[in-house]
Coordinates of C-alpha atoms and ligand atoms in Angstrom, one line a residue:
X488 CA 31.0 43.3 10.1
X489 CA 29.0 42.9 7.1
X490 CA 30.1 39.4 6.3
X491 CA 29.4 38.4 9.9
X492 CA 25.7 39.8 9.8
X493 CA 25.0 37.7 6.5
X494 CA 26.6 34.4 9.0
X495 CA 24.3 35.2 11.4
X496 CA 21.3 35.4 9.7
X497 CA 22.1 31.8 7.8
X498 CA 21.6 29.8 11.4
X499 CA 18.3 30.3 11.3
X500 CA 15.8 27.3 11.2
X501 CA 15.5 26.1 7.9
X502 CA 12.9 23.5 8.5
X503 CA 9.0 24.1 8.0
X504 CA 7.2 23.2 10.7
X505 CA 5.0 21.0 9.2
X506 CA 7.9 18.2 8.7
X507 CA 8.5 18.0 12.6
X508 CA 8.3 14.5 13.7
X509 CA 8.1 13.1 10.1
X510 CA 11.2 13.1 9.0
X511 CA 11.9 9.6 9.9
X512 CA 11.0 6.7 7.2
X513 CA 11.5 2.8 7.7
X514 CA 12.2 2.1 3.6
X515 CA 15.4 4.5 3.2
X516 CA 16.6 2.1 6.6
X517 CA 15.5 -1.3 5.7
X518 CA 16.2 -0.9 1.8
X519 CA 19.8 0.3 1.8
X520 CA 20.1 -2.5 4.5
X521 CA 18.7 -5.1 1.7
X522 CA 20.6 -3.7 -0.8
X523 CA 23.5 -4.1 1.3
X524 CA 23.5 -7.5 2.6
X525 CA 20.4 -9.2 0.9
X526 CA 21.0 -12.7 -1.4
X527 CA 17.1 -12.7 -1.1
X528 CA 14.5 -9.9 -1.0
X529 CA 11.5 -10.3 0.1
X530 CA 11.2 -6.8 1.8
X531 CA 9.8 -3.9 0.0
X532 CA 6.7 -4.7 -2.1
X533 CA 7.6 -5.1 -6.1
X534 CA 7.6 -7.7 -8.4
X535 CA 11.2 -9.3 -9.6
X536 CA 9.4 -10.8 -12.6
X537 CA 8.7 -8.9 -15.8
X538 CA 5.5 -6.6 -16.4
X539 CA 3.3 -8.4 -19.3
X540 CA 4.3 -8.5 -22.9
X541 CA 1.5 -6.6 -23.8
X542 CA 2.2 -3.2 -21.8
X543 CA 5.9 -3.7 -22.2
X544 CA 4.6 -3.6 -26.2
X545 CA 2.2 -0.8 -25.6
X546 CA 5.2 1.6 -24.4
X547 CA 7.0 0.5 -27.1
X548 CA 4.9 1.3 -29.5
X549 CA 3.9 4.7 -27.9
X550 CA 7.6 5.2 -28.0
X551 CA 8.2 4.3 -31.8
X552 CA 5.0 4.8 -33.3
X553 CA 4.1 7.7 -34.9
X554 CA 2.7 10.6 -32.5
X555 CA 5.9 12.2 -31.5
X556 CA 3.2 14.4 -29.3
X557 CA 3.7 11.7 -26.5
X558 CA 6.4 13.0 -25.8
X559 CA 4.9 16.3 -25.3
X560 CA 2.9 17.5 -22.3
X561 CA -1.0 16.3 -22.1
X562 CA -3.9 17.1 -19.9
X563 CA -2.6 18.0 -16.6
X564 CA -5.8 16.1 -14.9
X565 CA -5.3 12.8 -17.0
X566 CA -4.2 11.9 -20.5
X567 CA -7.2 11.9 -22.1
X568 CA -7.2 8.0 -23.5
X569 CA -6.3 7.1 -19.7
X570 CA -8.9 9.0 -17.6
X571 CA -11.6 7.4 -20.2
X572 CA -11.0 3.8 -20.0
X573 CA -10.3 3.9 -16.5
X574 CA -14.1 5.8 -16.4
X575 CA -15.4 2.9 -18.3
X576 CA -13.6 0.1 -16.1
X577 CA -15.0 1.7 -12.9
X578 CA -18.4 2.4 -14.4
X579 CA -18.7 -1.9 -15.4
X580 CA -16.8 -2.0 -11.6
X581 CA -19.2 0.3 -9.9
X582 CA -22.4 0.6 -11.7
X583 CA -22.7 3.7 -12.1
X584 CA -22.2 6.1 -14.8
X585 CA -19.0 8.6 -14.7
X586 CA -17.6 11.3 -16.3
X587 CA -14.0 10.8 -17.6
X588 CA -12.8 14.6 -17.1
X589 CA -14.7 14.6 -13.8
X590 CA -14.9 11.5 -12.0
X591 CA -11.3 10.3 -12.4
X592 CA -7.8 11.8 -12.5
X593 CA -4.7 10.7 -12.9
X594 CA -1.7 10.8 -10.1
X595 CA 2.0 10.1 -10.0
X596 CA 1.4 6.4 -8.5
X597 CA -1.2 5.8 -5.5
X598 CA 1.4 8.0 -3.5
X599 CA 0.5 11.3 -4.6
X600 CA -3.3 10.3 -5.0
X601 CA -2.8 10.0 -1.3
X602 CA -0.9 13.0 -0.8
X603 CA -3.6 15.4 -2.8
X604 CA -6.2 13.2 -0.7
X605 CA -5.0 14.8 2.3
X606 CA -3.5 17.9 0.9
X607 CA -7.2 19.0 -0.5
X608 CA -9.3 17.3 2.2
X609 CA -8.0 17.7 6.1
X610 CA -7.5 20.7 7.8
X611 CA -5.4 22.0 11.2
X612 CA -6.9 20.1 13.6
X613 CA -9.1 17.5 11.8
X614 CA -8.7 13.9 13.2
X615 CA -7.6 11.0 10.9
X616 CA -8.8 7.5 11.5
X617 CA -5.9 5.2 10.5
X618 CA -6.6 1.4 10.5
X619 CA -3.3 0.0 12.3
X620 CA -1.4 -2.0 10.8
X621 CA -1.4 0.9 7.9
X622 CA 1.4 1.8 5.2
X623 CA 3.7 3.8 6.7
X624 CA 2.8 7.1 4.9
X625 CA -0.5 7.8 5.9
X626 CA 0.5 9.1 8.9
X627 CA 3.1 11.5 8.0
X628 CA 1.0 12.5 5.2
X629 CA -1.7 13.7 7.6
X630 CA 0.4 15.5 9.6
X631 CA 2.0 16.9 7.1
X632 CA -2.1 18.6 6.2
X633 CA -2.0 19.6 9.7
X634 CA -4.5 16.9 10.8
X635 CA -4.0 14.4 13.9
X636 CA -3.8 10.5 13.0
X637 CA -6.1 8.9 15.1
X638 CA -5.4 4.9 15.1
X639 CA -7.8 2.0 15.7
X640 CA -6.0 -1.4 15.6
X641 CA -7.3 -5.2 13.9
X642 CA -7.1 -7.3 17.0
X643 CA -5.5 -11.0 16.2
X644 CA -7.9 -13.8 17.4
X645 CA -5.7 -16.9 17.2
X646 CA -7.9 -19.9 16.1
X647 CA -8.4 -22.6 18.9
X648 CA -8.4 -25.6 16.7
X649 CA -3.8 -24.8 16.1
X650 CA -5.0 -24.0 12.4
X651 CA -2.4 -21.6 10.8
X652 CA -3.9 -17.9 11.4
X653 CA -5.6 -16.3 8.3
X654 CA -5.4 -12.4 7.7
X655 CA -9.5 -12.7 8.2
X656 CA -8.7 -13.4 11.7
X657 CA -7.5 -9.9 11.9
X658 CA -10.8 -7.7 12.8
X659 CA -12.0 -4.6 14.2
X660 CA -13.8 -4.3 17.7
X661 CA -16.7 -2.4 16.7
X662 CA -17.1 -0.8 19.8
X663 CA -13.5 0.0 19.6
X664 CA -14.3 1.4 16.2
X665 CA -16.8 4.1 17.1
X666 CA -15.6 5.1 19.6
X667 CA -13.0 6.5 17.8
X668 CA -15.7 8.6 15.3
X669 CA -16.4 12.2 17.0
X670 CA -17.1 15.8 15.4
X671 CA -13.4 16.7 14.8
X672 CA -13.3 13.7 12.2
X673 CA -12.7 14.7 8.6
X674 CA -11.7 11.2 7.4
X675 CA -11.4 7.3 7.7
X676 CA -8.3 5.7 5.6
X677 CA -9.2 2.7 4.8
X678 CA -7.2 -0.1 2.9
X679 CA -8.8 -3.0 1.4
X680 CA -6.9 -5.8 0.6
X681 CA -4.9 -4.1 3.7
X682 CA -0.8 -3.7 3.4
X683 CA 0.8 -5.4 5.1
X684 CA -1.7 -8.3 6.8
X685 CA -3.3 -8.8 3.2
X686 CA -6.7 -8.8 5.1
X687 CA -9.4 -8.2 2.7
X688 CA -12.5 -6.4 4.6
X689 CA -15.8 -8.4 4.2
X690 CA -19.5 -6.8 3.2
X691 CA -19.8 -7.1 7.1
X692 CA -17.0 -4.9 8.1
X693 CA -17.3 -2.5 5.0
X694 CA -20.8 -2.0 6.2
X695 CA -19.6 -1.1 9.7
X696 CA -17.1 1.6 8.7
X697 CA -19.8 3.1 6.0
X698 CA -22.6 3.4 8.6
X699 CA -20.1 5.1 11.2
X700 CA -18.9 7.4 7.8
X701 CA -22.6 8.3 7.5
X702 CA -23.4 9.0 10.7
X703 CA -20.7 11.5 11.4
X704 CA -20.4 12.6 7.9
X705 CA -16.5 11.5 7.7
X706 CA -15.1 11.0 4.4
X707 CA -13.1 7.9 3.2
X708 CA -9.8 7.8 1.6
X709 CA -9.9 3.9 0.1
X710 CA -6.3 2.6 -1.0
X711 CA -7.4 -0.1 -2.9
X712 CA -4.3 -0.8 -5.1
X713 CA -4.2 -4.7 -4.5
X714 CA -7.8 -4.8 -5.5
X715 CA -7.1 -7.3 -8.2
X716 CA -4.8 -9.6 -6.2
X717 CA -7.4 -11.5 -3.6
X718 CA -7.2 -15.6 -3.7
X719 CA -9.2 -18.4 -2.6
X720 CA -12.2 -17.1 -4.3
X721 CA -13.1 -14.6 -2.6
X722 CA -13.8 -10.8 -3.8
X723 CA -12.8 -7.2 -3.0
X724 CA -15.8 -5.1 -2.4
X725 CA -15.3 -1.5 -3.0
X726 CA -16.7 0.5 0.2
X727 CA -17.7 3.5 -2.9
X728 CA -20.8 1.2 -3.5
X729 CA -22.7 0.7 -0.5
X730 CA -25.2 2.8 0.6
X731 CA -24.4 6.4 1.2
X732 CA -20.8 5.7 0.3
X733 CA -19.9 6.9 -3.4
X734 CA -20.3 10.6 -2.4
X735 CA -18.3 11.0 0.5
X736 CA -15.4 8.3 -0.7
X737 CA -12.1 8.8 -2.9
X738 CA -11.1 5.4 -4.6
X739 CA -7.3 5.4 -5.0
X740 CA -5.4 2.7 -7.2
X741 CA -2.1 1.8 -9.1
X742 CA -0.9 0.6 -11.8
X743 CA 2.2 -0.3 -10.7
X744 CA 0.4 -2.8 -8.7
X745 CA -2.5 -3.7 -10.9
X746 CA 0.2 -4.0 -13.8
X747 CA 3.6 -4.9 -12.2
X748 CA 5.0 -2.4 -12.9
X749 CA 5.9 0.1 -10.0
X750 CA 8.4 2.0 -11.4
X751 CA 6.1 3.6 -13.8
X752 CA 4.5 5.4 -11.1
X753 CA 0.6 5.9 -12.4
X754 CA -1.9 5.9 -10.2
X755 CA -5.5 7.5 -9.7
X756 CA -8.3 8.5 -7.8
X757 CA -12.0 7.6 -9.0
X758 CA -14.8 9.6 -7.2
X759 CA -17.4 12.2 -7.0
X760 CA -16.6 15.7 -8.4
X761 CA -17.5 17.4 -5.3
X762 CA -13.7 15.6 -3.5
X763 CA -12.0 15.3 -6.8
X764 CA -12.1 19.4 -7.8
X765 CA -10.0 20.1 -4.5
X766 CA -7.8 17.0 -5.5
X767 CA -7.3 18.7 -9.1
X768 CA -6.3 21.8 -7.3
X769 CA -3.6 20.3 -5.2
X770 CA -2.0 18.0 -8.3
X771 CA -2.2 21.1 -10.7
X772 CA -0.3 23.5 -7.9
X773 CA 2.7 20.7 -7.1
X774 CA 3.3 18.0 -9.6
X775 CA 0.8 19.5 -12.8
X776 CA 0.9 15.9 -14.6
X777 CA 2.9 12.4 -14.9
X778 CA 4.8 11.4 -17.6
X779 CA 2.6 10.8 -21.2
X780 CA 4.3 8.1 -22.5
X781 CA 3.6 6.1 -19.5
X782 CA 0.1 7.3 -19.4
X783 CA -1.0 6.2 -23.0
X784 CA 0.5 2.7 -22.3
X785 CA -1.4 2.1 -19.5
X786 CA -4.3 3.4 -21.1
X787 CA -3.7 0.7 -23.5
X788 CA -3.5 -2.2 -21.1
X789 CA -6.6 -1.2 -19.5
X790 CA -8.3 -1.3 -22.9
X791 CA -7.6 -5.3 -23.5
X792 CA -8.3 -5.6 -19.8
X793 CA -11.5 -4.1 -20.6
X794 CA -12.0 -6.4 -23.8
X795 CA -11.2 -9.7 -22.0
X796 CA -12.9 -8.4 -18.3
X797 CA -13.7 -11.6 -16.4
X798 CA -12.1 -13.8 -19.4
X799 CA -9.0 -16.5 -18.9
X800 CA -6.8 -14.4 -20.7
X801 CA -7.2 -11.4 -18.6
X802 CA -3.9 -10.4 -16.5
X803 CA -6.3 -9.4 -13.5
X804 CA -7.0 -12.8 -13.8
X805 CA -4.0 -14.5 -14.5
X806 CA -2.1 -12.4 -12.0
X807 CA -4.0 -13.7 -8.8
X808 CA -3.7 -17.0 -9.9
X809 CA -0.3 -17.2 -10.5
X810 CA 0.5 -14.9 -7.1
X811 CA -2.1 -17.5 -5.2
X812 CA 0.6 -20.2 -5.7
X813 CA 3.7 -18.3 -4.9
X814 CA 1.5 -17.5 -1.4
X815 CA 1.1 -21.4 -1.1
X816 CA 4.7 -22.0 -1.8
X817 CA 6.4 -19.2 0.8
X818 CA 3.1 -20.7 3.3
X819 CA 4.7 -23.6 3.5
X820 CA 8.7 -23.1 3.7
X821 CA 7.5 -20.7 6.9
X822 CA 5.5 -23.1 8.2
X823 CA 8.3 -26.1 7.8
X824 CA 10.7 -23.8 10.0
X825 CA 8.5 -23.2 12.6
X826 CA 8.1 -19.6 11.5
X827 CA 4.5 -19.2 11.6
X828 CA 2.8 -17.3 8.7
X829 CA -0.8 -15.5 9.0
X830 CA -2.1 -16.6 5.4
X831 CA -3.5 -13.6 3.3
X832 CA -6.5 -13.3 1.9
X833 CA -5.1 -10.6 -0.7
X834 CA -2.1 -8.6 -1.6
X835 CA 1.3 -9.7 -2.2
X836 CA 2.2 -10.0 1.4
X837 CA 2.4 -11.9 4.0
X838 CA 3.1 -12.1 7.6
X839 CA 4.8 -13.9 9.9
X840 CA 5.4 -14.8 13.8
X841 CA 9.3 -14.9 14.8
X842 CA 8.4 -15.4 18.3
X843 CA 9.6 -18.9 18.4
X844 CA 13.1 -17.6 16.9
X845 CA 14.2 -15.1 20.1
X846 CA 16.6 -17.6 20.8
X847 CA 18.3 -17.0 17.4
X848 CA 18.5 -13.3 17.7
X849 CA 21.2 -12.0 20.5
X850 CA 19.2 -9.5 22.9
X851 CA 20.6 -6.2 23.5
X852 CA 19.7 -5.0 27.2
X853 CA 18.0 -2.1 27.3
X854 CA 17.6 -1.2 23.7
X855 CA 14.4 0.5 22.5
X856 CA 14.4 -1.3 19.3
X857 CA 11.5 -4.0 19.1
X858 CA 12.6 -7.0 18.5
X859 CA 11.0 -7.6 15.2
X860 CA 13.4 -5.0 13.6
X861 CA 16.4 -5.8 15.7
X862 CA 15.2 -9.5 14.3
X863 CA 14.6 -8.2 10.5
X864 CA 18.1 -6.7 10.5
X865 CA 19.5 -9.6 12.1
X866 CA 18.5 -12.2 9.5
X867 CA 19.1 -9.7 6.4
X868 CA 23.2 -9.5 8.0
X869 CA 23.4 -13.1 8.9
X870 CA 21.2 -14.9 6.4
X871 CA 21.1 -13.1 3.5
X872 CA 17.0 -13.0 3.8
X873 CA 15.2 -9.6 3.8
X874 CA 11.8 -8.7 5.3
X875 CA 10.2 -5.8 6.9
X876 CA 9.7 -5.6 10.6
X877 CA 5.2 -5.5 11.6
X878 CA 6.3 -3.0 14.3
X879 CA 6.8 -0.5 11.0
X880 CA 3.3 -0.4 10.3
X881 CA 2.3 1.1 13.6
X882 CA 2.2 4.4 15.4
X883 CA 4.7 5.2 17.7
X884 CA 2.2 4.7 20.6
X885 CA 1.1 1.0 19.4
X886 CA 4.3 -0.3 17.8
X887 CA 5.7 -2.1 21.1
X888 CA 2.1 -4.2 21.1
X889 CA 3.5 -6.1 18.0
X890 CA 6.7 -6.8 17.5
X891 CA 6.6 -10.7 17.0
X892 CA 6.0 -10.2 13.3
X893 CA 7.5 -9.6 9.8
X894 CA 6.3 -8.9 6.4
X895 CA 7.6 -11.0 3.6
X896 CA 6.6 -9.8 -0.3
X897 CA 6.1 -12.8 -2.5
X898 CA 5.5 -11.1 -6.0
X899 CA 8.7 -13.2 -7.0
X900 CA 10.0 -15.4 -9.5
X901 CA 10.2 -18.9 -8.4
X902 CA 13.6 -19.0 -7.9
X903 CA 13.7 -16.2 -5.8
X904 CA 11.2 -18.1 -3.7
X905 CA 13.0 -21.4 -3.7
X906 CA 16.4 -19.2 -2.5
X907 CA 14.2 -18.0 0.3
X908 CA 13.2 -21.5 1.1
X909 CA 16.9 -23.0 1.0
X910 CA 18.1 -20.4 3.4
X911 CA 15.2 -20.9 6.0
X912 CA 16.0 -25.0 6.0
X913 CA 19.4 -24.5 6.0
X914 CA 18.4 -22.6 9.2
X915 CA 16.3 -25.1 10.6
X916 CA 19.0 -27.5 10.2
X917 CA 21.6 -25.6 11.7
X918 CA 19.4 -24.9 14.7
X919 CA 18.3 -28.6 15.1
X920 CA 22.0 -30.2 14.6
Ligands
PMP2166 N1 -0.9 2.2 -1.1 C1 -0.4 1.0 -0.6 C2 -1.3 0.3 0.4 C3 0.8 0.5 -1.1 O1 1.2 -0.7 -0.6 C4 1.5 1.3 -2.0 C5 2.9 0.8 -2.5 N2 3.6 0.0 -1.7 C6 1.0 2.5 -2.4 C7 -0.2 2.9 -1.9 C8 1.8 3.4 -3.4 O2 1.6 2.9 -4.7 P1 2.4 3.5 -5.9 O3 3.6 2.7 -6.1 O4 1.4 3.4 -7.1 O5 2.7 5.0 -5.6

């Protein structure tokens, strides 16, 4: 009897209620599915070329050299080299002057800068605008705080003159847009250069969102950890310094992205003191600090980024440059095979329209799927060539609106790019022969 009374009480629910409806994520999927059947990846966002000589040196050294006390926990808020460079980058970057131990703090990559954003910021019941399409966590995420996503999609406006489409042709309907602003809004997420379009949001558009966030006293939660990788020219203005903005808005960045290095997982959040206390309370109740080691080396990169700021020989420079021509390279082997890519003005994405390829794809009657993922799958089985589907990037409610699209990363050697290239025209010529 006893035995059976312990049996009984074990098939109880385990699950919190807070992960209903989010247990489901696109990247376990679509990366075991690349991992399985990929020659070429150009799915999930990392670089296949090596990090810089001079970080990869830094951790060395940090490693080797002679403090054995990085090795050793450090301040759970930052290490204390980090958190002040990066205070002296944003002050040159912001103009304004911060407080290291205050205005900046250091996360476990940009992911759990966005998880204490929404941990320490929304409540049950506050609403969430989310700029569709988004990366994928940000809905979850809020959910997981108890809040309610509330999403407002960029609307495509095709140019008439049969010019390739540019991620700037992506934009907001400003009516759209407020109307989507109410009382119950705690937040706006906004993402500038945006994952996965690599639309980078102009003064005009910035200024739109800021008023609206002043008006209804919303806070914003700014991913901005592509802010160094914007081409053609043009520049990534950070919402935190318009009008009204720095005291209601958390910046969040990476250095995996800023450094190419994503496995190192540092990230941070620059902001006022007022958001970033609740922030601090969050991090120092779940993850308490990232790894040291990693910490002072990135502190280190950002101190000859800092000595060479705006110079030729700075990577922030270099890196867009060099990324700027692998864009050019995968824009035109899409374009050659008819798959048509939406150039981006930032990031190391970019997407493209498979409509003309339905033919290629065998259509399964009455499947839910949308057809970019049945489409993405497809080609990673039977051509060797991974990509994520668009459709992944939307809510469940807007996701069947855009499913002619996939997102291809091109943070890739050259020869990964030319193996890309070779498998689309060996495509085109099988479909044309
Ligand atoms: N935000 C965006 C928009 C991203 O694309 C990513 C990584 N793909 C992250 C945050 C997470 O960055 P990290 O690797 O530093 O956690």
């Amino acid at each position: 009897f006893f035995f059976h009374s312990l049996q009984a009480k074990m098939s109880r629910p385990v699950q919190a209620r807070r992960l209903e409806g989010v247990d489901k994520n696109i990247w376990v999927e679509f990366v075991k599915l690349a991992a399985t059947y990929s020659k070429v990846n150009l799915g999930q966002g990392f670089p296949d070329f090596p990090a810089p000589d001079f970080l990869r040196e830094a951790l060395m050294g940090a490693l080797s050299g002679g403090n054995h006390m990085l090795h050793q926990y450090t301040r759970a808020f930052g290490h204390p080299p980090l958190v002040k460079v990066l205070a002296q980058f944003f002050e040159k970057l912001l103009g304004r002057d911060l407080d290291p131990m205050t205005n900046v703090m250091v996360t476990v990559g940009a992911y759990q800068a966005l998880f204490c954003c929404f941990q320490a910021l929304v409540d049950e019941g506050d609403e969430v605008i989310i700029i569709e399409p988004f990366f994928d966590c940000y809905e979850p995420m809020v959910k997981m705080a108890g809040g309610t996503p509330v999403f407002v999609p960029l609307r495509p406006n095709p140019p008439k003159d049969g010019k390739l489409m540019s991620s700037a042709d992506w934009q907001l309907d400003p009516a759209e847009l407020a109307s989507k602003f109410s009382e119950r809004t705690k937040a706006i997420v906004l993402n500038s250069p945006n994952n996965p379009l690599g639309k980078v949001f102009s003064r005009g558009e910035l200024g739109l969102i800021a008023e609206l966030c002043v008006k209804h006293d919303v806070l914003c939660i700014s991913d901005e950890v592509y802010e160094w990788l914007v081409y053609d020219g043009k520049q990534h203005i950070r919402i935190a310094s318009l009008q009204g903005m720095w005291e209601r808005t958390v910046i969040i960045g990476s250095a995996g992205k800023t450094f190419s290095a994503t496995g190192w997982k540092v990230g941070w959040v620059v902001g006022p003191d007022r958001l970033l206390q609740h922030l601090r309370t969050v991090h120092q109740n779940s993850v308490y600090h990232c790894a040291t080691i990693a910490q002072e080396a990135v502190a280190q990169g950002f101190q000859r980024e800092l000595m060479l700021y705006g110079k030729p020989e700075s990577y922030f420079v270099q890196l867009p440059k060099e990324l700027q021509q692998k864009r050019d390279w995968l824009v035109q082997s899409l374009d050659g095979v008819g798959m048509k890519p939406i150039i981006p003005e930032g990031t190391y994405f970019l997407v493209a329209d498979i409509s003309p390829f339905k033919s290629d794809v065998p259509d399964v009657p009455n499947s839910d799927e949308p057809y970019d993922s049945r489409f993405a799958k497809w080609m990673v089985k039977n051509k060797g060539l991974a990509a994520i589907p668009l459709s992944a990037f939307y809510s469940e409610a807007h996701k069947n609106n855009y499913t002619n699209f996939i997102r291809f990363c091109f943070a890739k050697e050259e020869a990964t790019l030319k193996a890309a290239s070779d498998i689309l025209q060996k495509w085109k010529q099988e479909k044309t022969s």
